[in-house]
Coordinates of C-alpha atoms in Angstrom, one line a residue:
Chain A
M129 CA 0.0 -0.1 0.0
S130 CA 1.7 3.0 -1.0
T131 CA -1.0 5.5 -1.6
Y132 CA -0.8 7.2 1.8
T133 CA 1.7 9.5 3.2
L134 CA -0.6 11.1 5.6
S135 CA 0.6 9.3 8.7
R136 CA 4.2 9.8 8.0
G137 CA 3.9 13.1 9.8
I138 CA 4.1 16.7 8.8
K139 CA 5.4 17.3 5.3
Q140 CA 6.9 20.7 4.9
T141 CA 5.4 22.6 2.1
H142 CA 7.3 25.8 2.5
K143 CA 10.5 25.9 0.4
P144 CA 13.7 26.3 2.1
G145 CA 14.0 29.9 0.8
E146 CA 10.4 30.7 1.8
N147 CA 9.6 32.9 5.0
P148 CA 7.3 30.6 7.1
W149 CA 6.1 33.6 8.8
S150 CA 5.0 35.5 5.6
V151 CA 2.0 37.6 5.4
S152 CA 0.1 35.3 3.1
R153 CA 0.8 32.4 5.4
M154 CA -0.4 34.3 8.4
A155 CA -3.5 35.1 6.5
A156 CA -4.1 31.5 5.6
L157 CA -3.5 30.5 9.3
L158 CA -6.2 33.1 10.5
V159 CA -8.7 31.8 8.1
L160 CA -8.0 28.2 9.1
A161 CA -8.4 29.1 12.7
V162 CA -11.6 30.8 12.1
L163 CA -13.1 27.9 10.2
A164 CA -11.9 25.3 12.8
A165 CA -13.3 27.4 15.7
T166 CA -16.6 27.5 13.8
W167 CA -16.6 23.6 13.5
L168 CA -16.0 23.2 17.1
V169 CA -18.6 25.7 18.3
P170 CA -21.4 23.1 18.4
F171 CA -19.5 20.9 20.5
A172 CA -18.5 23.7 22.8
W173 CA -22.0 25.0 23.1
S174 CA -23.3 21.6 23.9
V175 CA -20.7 20.8 26.5
L176 CA -21.4 24.4 28.1
T177 CA -25.1 23.6 28.3
S178 CA -24.7 20.2 29.8
L179 CA -22.7 21.7 32.6
K180 CA -25.4 24.3 33.5
S181 CA -28.3 23.9 35.7
E182 CA -31.6 23.4 34.0
A183 CA -32.8 26.8 35.1
D184 CA -29.7 28.4 33.5
A185 CA -29.7 26.3 30.4
G186 CA -33.3 27.4 29.7
A187 CA -32.6 30.9 30.2
A188 CA -32.6 33.2 27.0
G189 CA -29.4 34.8 25.9
I190 CA -25.8 33.7 25.7
T191 CA -24.6 33.2 29.3
L192 CA -21.0 32.1 29.7
N193 CA -21.1 32.5 33.5
P194 CA -24.4 31.1 34.7
P195 CA -25.8 32.3 38.0
D196 CA -26.0 28.7 39.3
G197 CA -22.5 27.9 38.3
F198 CA -21.2 24.8 36.5
S199 CA -21.7 21.3 37.7
F200 CA -21.9 17.7 36.5
D201 CA -25.5 17.3 38.0
A202 CA -27.0 16.7 34.4
Y203 CA -24.6 13.9 33.8
R204 CA -25.4 12.4 37.2
K205 CA -29.1 12.4 36.6
V206 CA -28.9 11.0 33.1
L207 CA -26.6 8.2 34.2
S208 CA -28.6 7.2 37.3
A209 CA -32.1 7.6 36.3
G210 CA -31.9 7.1 32.5
D211 CA -31.6 4.0 30.4
I212 CA -28.3 5.2 28.9
P213 CA -26.0 2.8 30.5
A214 CA -28.3 -0.1 29.2
W215 CA -28.4 1.4 25.7
A216 CA -24.7 1.8 25.6
W217 CA -24.2 -1.8 26.7
N218 CA -26.6 -2.7 23.7
S219 CA -24.7 -0.5 21.3
L220 CA -21.5 -2.1 22.4
L221 CA -22.5 -5.7 22.4
T222 CA -24.2 -5.3 18.8
S223 CA -21.5 -3.3 17.4
V224 CA -18.6 -5.7 18.6
A225 CA -20.6 -8.6 17.2
I226 CA -21.4 -6.9 14.0
T227 CA -17.7 -6.0 13.5
F228 CA -16.4 -9.6 14.5
I229 CA -18.8 -11.2 12.0
T230 CA -18.2 -8.7 9.2
V231 CA -14.4 -8.8 9.4
A232 CA -14.3 -12.5 9.5
T233 CA -16.7 -13.3 6.8
S234 CA -15.3 -10.3 4.5
A235 CA -11.7 -11.7 5.0
L236 CA -12.5 -15.3 4.3
A237 CA -14.6 -14.3 1.2
G238 CA -12.0 -11.8 0.1
Y239 CA -9.3 -14.5 0.3
A240 CA -11.4 -16.9 -1.8
F241 CA -11.8 -14.2 -4.5
S242 CA -8.4 -13.4 -4.6
R243 CA -6.6 -16.8 -4.4
V244 CA -9.0 -19.6 -5.0
N245 CA -10.4 -20.5 -8.5
F246 CA -13.7 -21.9 -7.7
K247 CA -16.7 -22.6 -9.8
G248 CA -19.4 -19.8 -9.5
K249 CA -16.9 -17.3 -8.4
R250 CA -17.6 -15.0 -11.2
W251 CA -21.3 -15.0 -10.5
L252 CA -21.0 -14.3 -6.9
Y253 CA -18.4 -11.5 -7.6
A254 CA -20.8 -9.9 -10.0
A255 CA -23.7 -10.1 -7.4
I256 CA -21.4 -8.4 -4.8
I257 CA -20.5 -5.5 -7.2
A258 CA -24.2 -5.1 -8.2
A259 CA -25.2 -5.1 -4.4
I260 CA -22.8 -2.2 -3.6
I261 CA -25.3 0.0 -5.5
I262 CA -28.3 -1.1 -3.6
P263 CA -28.9 1.3 -0.6
P264 CA -29.8 -0.7 2.3
Q265 CA -32.4 2.0 3.2
L266 CA -34.6 0.6 0.3
L267 CA -34.8 -2.9 1.8
I268 CA -36.2 -1.9 5.2
V269 CA -39.8 -3.0 4.5
P270 CA -39.0 -6.6 3.0
L271 CA -36.3 -7.0 5.7
F272 CA -38.6 -6.1 8.5
R273 CA -41.2 -8.5 7.4
Q274 CA -38.5 -11.2 7.0
M275 CA -37.4 -10.5 10.5
L276 CA -41.0 -10.9 11.7
A277 CA -41.2 -14.2 9.9
F278 CA -37.8 -15.3 11.6
N279 CA -39.0 -14.1 14.9
L280 CA -36.2 -11.6 15.2
V281 CA -37.9 -8.4 15.9
D282 CA -36.7 -7.0 19.2
T283 CA -33.7 -9.4 19.4
Y284 CA -30.1 -8.7 19.4
W285 CA -29.8 -11.0 16.4
G286 CA -32.4 -8.9 14.6
I287 CA -30.1 -5.9 15.1
I288 CA -26.9 -7.7 14.3
L289 CA -27.4 -10.1 11.3
P290 CA -28.6 -7.9 8.7
Q291 CA -25.6 -5.6 9.4
S292 CA -23.1 -8.3 9.6
F293 CA -21.7 -8.4 6.0
A294 CA -20.3 -5.8 3.7
P295 CA -19.8 -6.3 0.0
A296 CA -17.6 -3.4 -0.2
M297 CA -15.3 -4.7 2.6
V298 CA -14.9 -7.9 0.8
L299 CA -13.8 -6.0 -2.4
I300 CA -11.3 -3.9 -0.2
L301 CA -9.8 -6.9 1.4
K302 CA -9.6 -8.8 -2.0
R303 CA -7.7 -6.1 -3.3
F304 CA -5.3 -6.1 -0.5
F305 CA -4.7 -9.9 -0.6
D306 CA -4.0 -9.5 -4.4
Q307 CA -1.0 -7.5 -3.4
I308 CA 0.5 -10.1 -1.1
P309 CA 3.2 -12.1 -3.1
V310 CA 2.0 -15.7 -3.9
E311 CA 5.4 -17.0 -3.1
L312 CA 5.0 -16.4 0.5
E313 CA 1.9 -18.7 0.7
D314 CA 3.7 -21.2 -1.7
A315 CA 6.5 -21.9 0.8
A316 CA 3.9 -22.8 3.5
R317 CA 1.9 -24.8 1.1
V318 CA 5.0 -26.9 0.1
D319 CA 5.4 -27.7 3.8
G320 CA 2.0 -29.2 3.7
A321 CA -0.1 -26.4 5.1
G322 CA -3.7 -26.3 4.1
R323 CA -5.5 -23.4 2.7
L324 CA -7.1 -22.5 6.0
R325 CA -3.8 -22.8 7.8
V326 CA -2.0 -20.6 5.1
F327 CA -4.8 -18.0 5.4
W328 CA -4.5 -17.9 9.2
S329 CA -0.8 -18.0 9.8
V330 CA 0.6 -16.3 6.6
V331 CA -2.2 -14.0 5.1
L332 CA -3.9 -12.6 8.2
P333 CA -0.7 -11.6 10.0
L334 CA 0.4 -9.6 6.8
S335 CA -3.1 -7.9 6.8
R336 CA -3.2 -6.6 10.1
P337 CA -3.4 -2.9 9.0
I338 CA -6.3 -3.2 6.6
L339 CA -8.1 -5.5 8.9
A340 CA -7.8 -2.9 11.6
A341 CA -9.0 -0.2 9.3
V342 CA -11.9 -2.3 8.1
A343 CA -12.8 -3.2 11.7
I344 CA -12.7 0.4 12.9
F345 CA -14.9 1.5 10.1
V346 CA -17.5 -1.3 10.5
F347 CA -17.6 -0.6 14.3
I348 CA -18.2 3.1 13.8
G349 CA -20.7 2.5 11.2
A350 CA -22.6 0.0 13.5
W351 CA -22.4 2.1 16.6
N352 CA -23.8 5.1 14.8
N353 CA -26.4 3.3 12.7
F354 CA -29.8 4.7 13.3
L355 CA -32.5 3.5 10.6
W356 CA -32.2 -0.3 11.1
P357 CA -32.1 -0.6 14.8
F358 CA -34.8 2.1 15.0
I359 CA -37.1 -0.1 12.9
V360 CA -36.1 -3.6 14.3
T361 CA -36.5 -2.6 18.1
T362 CA -39.5 -1.5 19.9
D363 CA -38.6 -2.6 23.3
A364 CA -36.9 0.2 25.1
H365 CA -34.5 -2.1 27.0
L366 CA -33.0 -3.5 23.5
M367 CA -32.5 0.0 22.0
T368 CA -29.1 1.0 20.9
L369 CA -27.8 4.4 22.0
P370 CA -28.7 6.4 18.8
V371 CA -32.2 4.9 18.8
G372 CA -32.7 5.4 22.7
L373 CA -31.5 9.0 22.5
Q374 CA -34.2 9.8 20.0
T375 CA -36.9 8.7 22.5
V376 CA -35.0 10.8 25.4
K377 CA -35.4 13.9 23.4
S378 CA -39.1 13.8 23.7
A379 CA -39.2 12.2 27.1
Y380 CA -37.0 14.9 28.7
G381 CA -38.9 17.6 27.1
L382 CA -37.5 20.9 28.1
Q383 CA -34.6 19.5 30.1
Y384 CA -31.8 21.0 27.8
A385 CA -28.9 20.3 30.2
Q386 CA -29.8 16.6 30.5
N387 CA -30.5 16.5 26.8
M388 CA -27.0 17.8 25.9
A389 CA -25.3 15.6 28.6
S390 CA -26.9 12.5 27.0
A391 CA -25.6 13.6 23.6
I392 CA -22.1 14.3 25.0
L393 CA -22.0 10.9 26.7
A394 CA -23.0 9.2 23.5
A395 CA -20.4 11.1 21.5
L396 CA -17.7 10.2 24.0
P397 CA -16.8 6.6 23.1
L398 CA -16.4 7.5 19.4
V399 CA -14.1 10.5 20.4
L400 CA -12.0 8.1 22.3
V401 CA -12.0 5.5 19.4
F402 CA -10.7 8.2 17.2
L403 CA -8.0 9.4 19.6
F404 CA -6.7 5.8 19.9
F405 CA -7.0 4.8 16.4
Q406 CA -6.3 8.2 14.6
R407 CA -3.6 6.7 12.3
Q408 CA -5.7 3.7 11.2
I409 CA -8.8 5.8 10.5
I410 CA -7.0 8.3 8.4
K411 CA -5.2 5.7 6.5
G412 CA -8.3 3.7 5.9
I413 CA -10.0 6.7 4.3
A414 CA -7.0 7.6 2.4
T415 CA -6.4 4.1 1.0
T416 CA -9.8 2.8 0.5
G417 CA -12.1 5.9 0.3
F418 CA -14.7 4.0 2.2
G419 CA -16.7 5.3 5.3
G420 CA -20.1 5.1 6.6
Q421 CA -23.1 7.6 6.5
Chain B
M276 CA -8.5 -56.9 -24.1
S277 CA -9.8 -53.5 -25.4
T278 CA -8.5 -52.6 -28.8
A279 CA -7.4 -49.2 -27.4
I280 CA -4.1 -50.1 -25.7
D281 CA -3.2 -47.1 -23.5
T282 CA 0.3 -46.0 -24.2
P283 CA 2.2 -44.8 -21.2
A284 CA 2.0 -41.2 -22.5
A285 CA -1.8 -41.5 -22.7
T286 CA -1.9 -43.0 -19.3
A287 CA -0.1 -40.2 -17.9
E288 CA -2.4 -37.7 -19.7
K289 CA -5.4 -39.3 -18.2
V290 CA -3.9 -39.4 -14.8
T291 CA -3.0 -35.7 -14.8
A292 CA -6.5 -34.9 -16.4
Q293 CA -8.0 -36.7 -13.5
G294 CA -5.8 -35.0 -11.1
K295 CA -6.7 -31.8 -12.6
A296 CA -10.4 -32.4 -12.3
R297 CA -10.0 -33.5 -8.8
A298 CA -7.9 -30.5 -8.0
K299 CA -10.5 -28.3 -9.6
R300 CA -13.2 -29.8 -7.6
G301 CA -11.2 -29.4 -4.5
E302 CA -10.6 -25.7 -5.3
T303 CA -14.4 -25.2 -5.9
L304 CA -15.0 -26.9 -2.6
T305 CA -12.3 -24.6 -0.8
G306 CA -13.6 -21.5 -2.5
W307 CA -17.2 -22.1 -1.5
A308 CA -16.1 -23.0 2.0
F309 CA -14.2 -19.8 2.3
A310 CA -17.0 -17.7 0.8
A311 CA -19.9 -19.5 2.5
P312 CA -20.3 -17.4 5.7
F313 CA -20.4 -14.2 3.8
A314 CA -22.4 -15.8 1.1
V315 CA -25.1 -17.1 3.4
L316 CA -25.5 -13.6 5.1
F317 CA -25.5 -11.9 1.7
V318 CA -28.1 -14.1 0.3
L319 CA -30.4 -14.1 3.5
F320 CA -30.3 -10.4 4.2
L321 CA -29.8 -8.7 0.8
V322 CA -30.7 -10.9 -2.1
V323 CA -33.8 -12.3 -0.5
P324 CA -35.3 -9.0 0.9
A325 CA -34.4 -7.5 -2.6
L326 CA -36.3 -10.2 -4.4
Y327 CA -39.0 -10.1 -1.8
G328 CA -39.3 -6.5 -2.1
L329 CA -39.6 -6.8 -5.8
Y330 CA -42.5 -9.2 -5.3
L331 CA -44.2 -7.1 -2.7
S332 CA -44.1 -4.2 -5.1
F333 CA -46.5 -6.0 -7.3
T334 CA -49.0 -6.7 -4.6
G335 CA -51.4 -4.8 -2.5
E336 CA -49.9 -6.0 0.7
T337 CA -50.9 -3.9 3.9
L338 CA -50.3 -4.6 7.5
T339 CA -53.6 -6.6 7.9
G340 CA -53.2 -8.5 4.9
A341 CA -56.3 -7.0 3.6
G342 CA -56.1 -6.0 -0.2
S343 CA -53.1 -8.3 -0.8
G344 CA -52.6 -10.3 -3.8
L345 CA -50.9 -9.5 -7.1
V346 CA -52.1 -6.1 -8.5
G347 CA -49.6 -5.9 -11.3
L348 CA -48.1 -2.6 -12.0
A349 CA -50.7 -0.7 -10.1
N350 CA -48.4 0.4 -7.3
Y351 CA -46.0 1.8 -9.9
G352 CA -48.7 3.6 -11.7
D353 CA -50.1 5.1 -8.3
A354 CA -46.5 6.0 -7.4
L355 CA -45.9 8.0 -10.7
R356 CA -49.2 9.7 -10.2
D357 CA -48.6 10.4 -6.5
P358 CA -47.7 14.3 -5.8
D359 CA -46.3 13.5 -2.5
M360 CA -43.8 11.0 -4.1
W361 CA -42.7 13.6 -6.7
K362 CA -42.5 16.2 -4.0
S363 CA -40.2 14.1 -1.7
L364 CA -38.1 13.2 -4.7
G365 CA -37.8 16.8 -5.7
N366 CA -36.7 17.7 -2.0
T367 CA -34.2 14.9 -2.3
L368 CA -32.7 16.1 -5.5
W369 CA -32.7 19.6 -4.2
F370 CA -30.9 18.7 -1.0
T371 CA -28.4 16.7 -3.2
V372 CA -27.5 19.9 -5.3
L373 CA -27.4 22.0 -2.2
S374 CA -25.2 19.7 -0.2
T375 CA -22.9 18.4 -2.9
I376 CA -21.5 21.5 -4.1
P377 CA -20.2 22.9 -0.8
L378 CA -19.2 19.4 0.4
V379 CA -17.0 19.1 -2.7
V380 CA -15.6 22.8 -2.9
L381 CA -15.2 23.5 0.7
S382 CA -13.7 20.2 1.6
L383 CA -11.1 20.9 -1.1
A384 CA -10.5 24.5 0.2
L385 CA -10.0 23.2 3.6
A386 CA -7.7 20.4 2.5
L387 CA -5.6 23.0 0.7
L388 CA -5.3 25.3 3.6
V389 CA -4.4 22.5 5.8
N390 CA -1.8 21.3 3.4
L391 CA 0.1 24.6 3.4
G392 CA 2.1 23.1 6.3
L393 CA 0.9 25.6 8.9
P394 CA 1.5 24.8 12.5
G395 CA -1.3 23.0 14.4
R396 CA -2.0 20.4 11.7
W397 CA -3.5 17.8 14.1
L398 CA -5.9 20.4 15.5
W399 CA -7.3 21.4 12.2
R400 CA -7.5 17.7 11.1
L401 CA -9.3 16.9 14.4
S402 CA -11.7 19.9 14.2
F403 CA -13.0 19.2 10.7
F404 CA -13.1 15.3 11.1
L405 CA -14.5 14.8 14.5
P406 CA -18.3 15.5 13.7
Y407 CA -18.0 12.8 11.1
L408 CA -17.6 10.2 13.9
L409 CA -20.8 11.2 15.6
A410 CA -24.2 9.3 15.3
S411 CA -26.9 11.2 13.4
T412 CA -29.0 11.3 16.7
V413 CA -26.2 13.1 18.4
V414 CA -25.6 15.5 15.6
V415 CA -29.2 16.3 15.5
M416 CA -29.3 16.9 19.4
F417 CA -26.5 19.4 19.0
W418 CA -28.1 21.1 16.1
S419 CA -31.6 21.4 17.4
W420 CA -30.1 23.1 20.2
M421 CA -28.1 25.4 18.1
Y422 CA -31.2 26.3 16.1
N423 CA -33.4 26.5 18.9
P424 CA -35.5 29.9 18.1
T425 CA -35.5 31.4 21.6
L426 CA -32.4 29.7 23.4
G427 CA -30.3 28.6 20.6
L428 CA -26.7 30.0 20.0
I429 CA -27.3 31.1 16.5
N430 CA -30.3 33.3 17.2
G431 CA -28.5 34.4 20.4
V432 CA -25.5 35.7 18.3
L433 CA -27.9 37.1 15.7
A434 CA -29.6 39.2 18.5
K435 CA -26.3 40.5 19.7
F436 CA -26.0 42.2 16.2
G437 CA -29.6 43.4 16.5
A438 CA -30.9 41.0 14.0
A439 CA -34.5 39.3 14.1
P440 CA -34.6 35.7 15.2
V441 CA -34.9 33.1 12.5
A442 CA -37.1 30.0 12.7
W443 CA -34.4 27.8 11.4
L444 CA -36.4 24.5 11.3
Q445 CA -39.9 25.9 11.1
D446 CA -39.7 28.5 8.3
P447 CA -40.3 26.7 4.9
K448 CA -38.0 29.1 3.3
V449 CA -34.8 28.2 5.5
A450 CA -35.5 24.6 6.7
M451 CA -33.7 22.9 4.0
L452 CA -30.8 25.3 4.2
S453 CA -30.5 24.4 7.9
V454 CA -30.4 20.8 7.2
V455 CA -27.8 21.4 4.7
I456 CA -25.7 23.3 7.1
T457 CA -26.0 20.6 9.7
T458 CA -25.1 18.0 6.9
L459 CA -22.2 20.1 5.9
W460 CA -20.8 20.2 9.5
W461 CA -21.3 16.6 10.1
T462 CA -19.9 15.0 6.9
I463 CA -17.3 17.2 5.5
G464 CA -14.5 15.6 7.3
F465 CA -14.7 12.4 5.2
N466 CA -14.2 14.3 1.9
F467 CA -11.5 16.6 3.5
L468 CA -9.5 13.6 4.5
L469 CA -9.7 12.1 1.1
Y470 CA -8.6 15.4 -0.6
L471 CA -5.7 15.7 2.2
A472 CA -4.4 12.4 1.3
A473 CA -4.4 13.0 -2.5
L474 CA -2.7 16.4 -1.9
Q475 CA 0.1 14.6 -0.1
N476 CA 0.6 12.2 -3.1
I477 CA 1.5 15.0 -5.6
P478 CA 5.2 14.6 -6.3
E479 CA 7.1 17.5 -4.8
Q480 CA 9.4 17.6 -7.8
Q481 CA 6.3 19.0 -9.8
F482 CA 6.1 22.1 -7.8
E483 CA 10.0 22.5 -7.9
A484 CA 9.9 22.4 -11.7
A485 CA 7.0 24.7 -11.9
A486 CA 8.6 27.1 -9.6
I487 CA 11.7 27.0 -11.8
D488 CA 9.6 27.8 -14.8
G489 CA 8.3 30.8 -12.9
A490 CA 4.9 29.7 -12.0
G491 CA 3.5 31.4 -8.9
K492 CA 1.4 29.7 -6.3
W493 CA -1.9 30.4 -7.9
R494 CA -0.8 29.2 -11.2
Q495 CA 0.6 26.1 -9.6
L496 CA -2.7 25.6 -7.9
F497 CA -4.9 25.6 -11.3
S498 CA -2.2 24.0 -13.3
I499 CA -0.8 21.2 -11.2
V500 CA -2.8 20.7 -8.2
I501 CA -6.5 20.9 -9.2
P502 CA -5.7 18.8 -12.4
Q503 CA -3.9 16.1 -10.3
L504 CA -6.8 15.8 -8.1
T505 CA -9.2 15.0 -10.8
P506 CA -9.7 11.3 -9.9
T507 CA -10.2 12.2 -6.2
T508 CA -12.8 14.8 -7.2
A509 CA -14.5 12.2 -9.3
L510 CA -14.6 9.7 -6.5
I511 CA -15.6 12.3 -4.0
L512 CA -18.4 13.6 -6.3
T513 CA -19.7 10.0 -7.0
L514 CA -19.7 9.0 -3.3
Q515 CA -21.3 12.3 -2.3
I516 CA -24.1 12.3 -4.8
L517 CA -25.0 8.8 -3.8
A518 CA -24.9 9.5 -0.3
S519 CA -27.0 12.6 -0.5
L520 CA -29.5 10.9 -2.5
K521 CA -30.0 8.5 0.3
V522 CA -30.5 11.1 3.0
F523 CA -32.9 10.3 5.9
D524 CA -31.6 10.4 9.4
Q525 CA -30.7 14.0 9.9
I526 CA -33.9 15.3 8.2
Y527 CA -36.3 12.9 9.9
M528 CA -35.0 13.9 13.3
L529 CA -34.5 17.7 12.6
T530 CA -37.6 18.5 10.9
N531 CA -39.6 15.2 10.6
G532 CA -39.8 16.2 7.0
G533 CA -41.6 19.6 7.7
P534 CA -42.5 22.3 7.6
A535 CA -45.4 21.3 5.2
G536 CA -43.4 18.4 3.6
K537 CA -40.9 20.8 2.4
T538 CA -37.9 18.8 3.6
R539 CA -39.3 15.2 3.3
S540 CA -36.7 13.0 1.6
I541 CA -37.7 10.0 -0.5
V542 CA -36.3 7.6 1.9
Q543 CA -38.6 9.0 4.5
Y544 CA -41.4 8.7 2.3
I545 CA -40.6 5.1 1.6
Y546 CA -40.3 4.6 5.4
E547 CA -43.6 6.4 6.0
S548 CA -45.7 4.6 3.4
G549 CA -44.2 1.3 4.9
F550 CA -44.3 1.8 8.5
T551 CA -46.9 4.4 9.2
G552 CA -49.0 3.9 6.4
Y553 CA -48.7 0.1 6.4
R554 CA -48.8 0.2 2.6
F555 CA -46.0 -2.4 2.1
G556 CA -46.5 -3.1 -1.6
Y557 CA -46.7 0.6 -2.4
S558 CA -43.7 1.4 -0.2
S559 CA -41.8 -1.4 -2.0
A560 CA -42.7 0.0 -5.4
I561 CA -41.3 3.5 -4.5
S562 CA -38.3 1.9 -3.4
Y563 CA -37.7 0.2 -6.7
L564 CA -38.3 3.3 -8.7
F565 CA -35.9 5.1 -6.6
F566 CA -33.3 2.4 -7.1
V567 CA -33.7 2.6 -10.9
L568 CA -32.8 6.4 -10.4
I569 CA -29.7 5.5 -8.3
V570 CA -28.6 3.0 -10.9
L571 CA -29.0 5.5 -13.7
V572 CA -27.0 8.1 -11.8
A573 CA -24.2 5.7 -10.8
L574 CA -24.1 4.6 -14.6
A575 CA -24.0 8.1 -15.9
Q576 CA -21.2 9.0 -13.4
Y577 CA -19.3 5.9 -14.4
K578 CA -19.6 6.7 -18.2
L579 CA -18.7 10.3 -17.5
I580 CA -15.6 9.4 -15.5
N581 CA -14.5 6.8 -17.9
R582 CA -14.7 9.2 -20.8
R583 CA -12.7 11.9 -19.2
S584 CA -9.9 9.4 -18.1
A585 CA -9.9 7.9 -21.5
A586 CA -9.5 11.3 -23.2

């Protein structure tokens, strides 16, 4: 994979003779700072609101020094009274399961497409390409009726299974496996290793970076998915965080501070994921051009 | 004794042919063993619902089962005559136009700025990319609060300048714009990172050569950078148009399609006809009409991009 250089750190773009503190560079810096600040404002405003008392949050005008002062009351209330911990657990459980199944099935299928000449391969491959164009949003009605028939409405499996395969990821992994020299596998096969053994102990270790990137993206997509879990769950105890939050909004009514505290709590895990896996996420986007949403 | 006496060479040939056939069968078995877990999920949760949806679209299926049975193309005819379908399709196309242009142009501008090598690079990257990681629900909670007519930050700032408050989500004239602003904030980070990665891949020597030839910064931008980014722009445009056409979450939660259906998207209309109107057959028919549109858009883009790269 040679298409990324982003993670190699800062590339200097000013020439040796160029003044790094020139007026035009300072102007660019100012524009950038204003834009970045604009992008951070909704976060800041929400965090600020979540730290106020309900009375202060519901007062008109922009108050930066609320009369009641700042506190974590809203967070305490949301965590103790609400369903948020349960929803977070549901989100974690389903997202991890979806990630695990998707990565495992995509890697196996991607390997078959890359290395094995099997009958029906072309057909399956064509079907996968065609499937990438189908927006999952359009299948909600038949899929929901199917779930009714399988008795999977309001179950974890109902949330997990329809999200646990990703045609695009199969193609991305196939493309990666294609680049691994066959000679590496041949050596192991001469020693008598079977396909699965070769896949497990030669191919997978070499594919760690791409597997990590795929896993992170699947996880983020699953954690954030709204429409499918929203349709397949009606039981409040089984809702994922995004779906549950949607119900909180109406239940809390005018409790703005608690509202914002829930939103911040829901955003936190992904901010942490980003801080930990920054490099893989950026590499993933740079090399494959895939993402959720 | 058979008349055909196998020569050693023929025997060898037969044996290798047999071996090859066996190896081929083995390969097919192995291939399917590897592909099976994916294939099973793929067939069960994509192929089957896709075909089932197609079948439903020719039936009069409702929740109660009343009026079910094949109705031929009636649903498709109804859909094409349905003013609400056209209205939500129009909204979706309008949203796509309004969102795609800034999501391509502004993301390029941001990437160019960040790529200047100014200090604080990680902070810029984080600021623009962070919203992309949020769930639509969280994004909507943030922005409903920003847009709040009496308590929201935006109207609060406007008030400081003496401007009248704007009903961001309730005013039919601005509601779609508000949705676009939120979408821009939420999703620009992805395009931004794609552009940033592409910018880093432009060989440094090209700039040096251009500088020696006396090309200024702006000249370099238009003669080297932007042409080199064409494949990336094509990719971003493709992904963006397809993503915008499928818009649902943020609109559904911000405005619920209102005011007066002004922001209702086609996916929302499919959802509503299926899950609140319980007209499963009708909903499926619209899904398929919309799918045809998406395929046409994808094909048109594919043709355009291929022609450009062939030229």
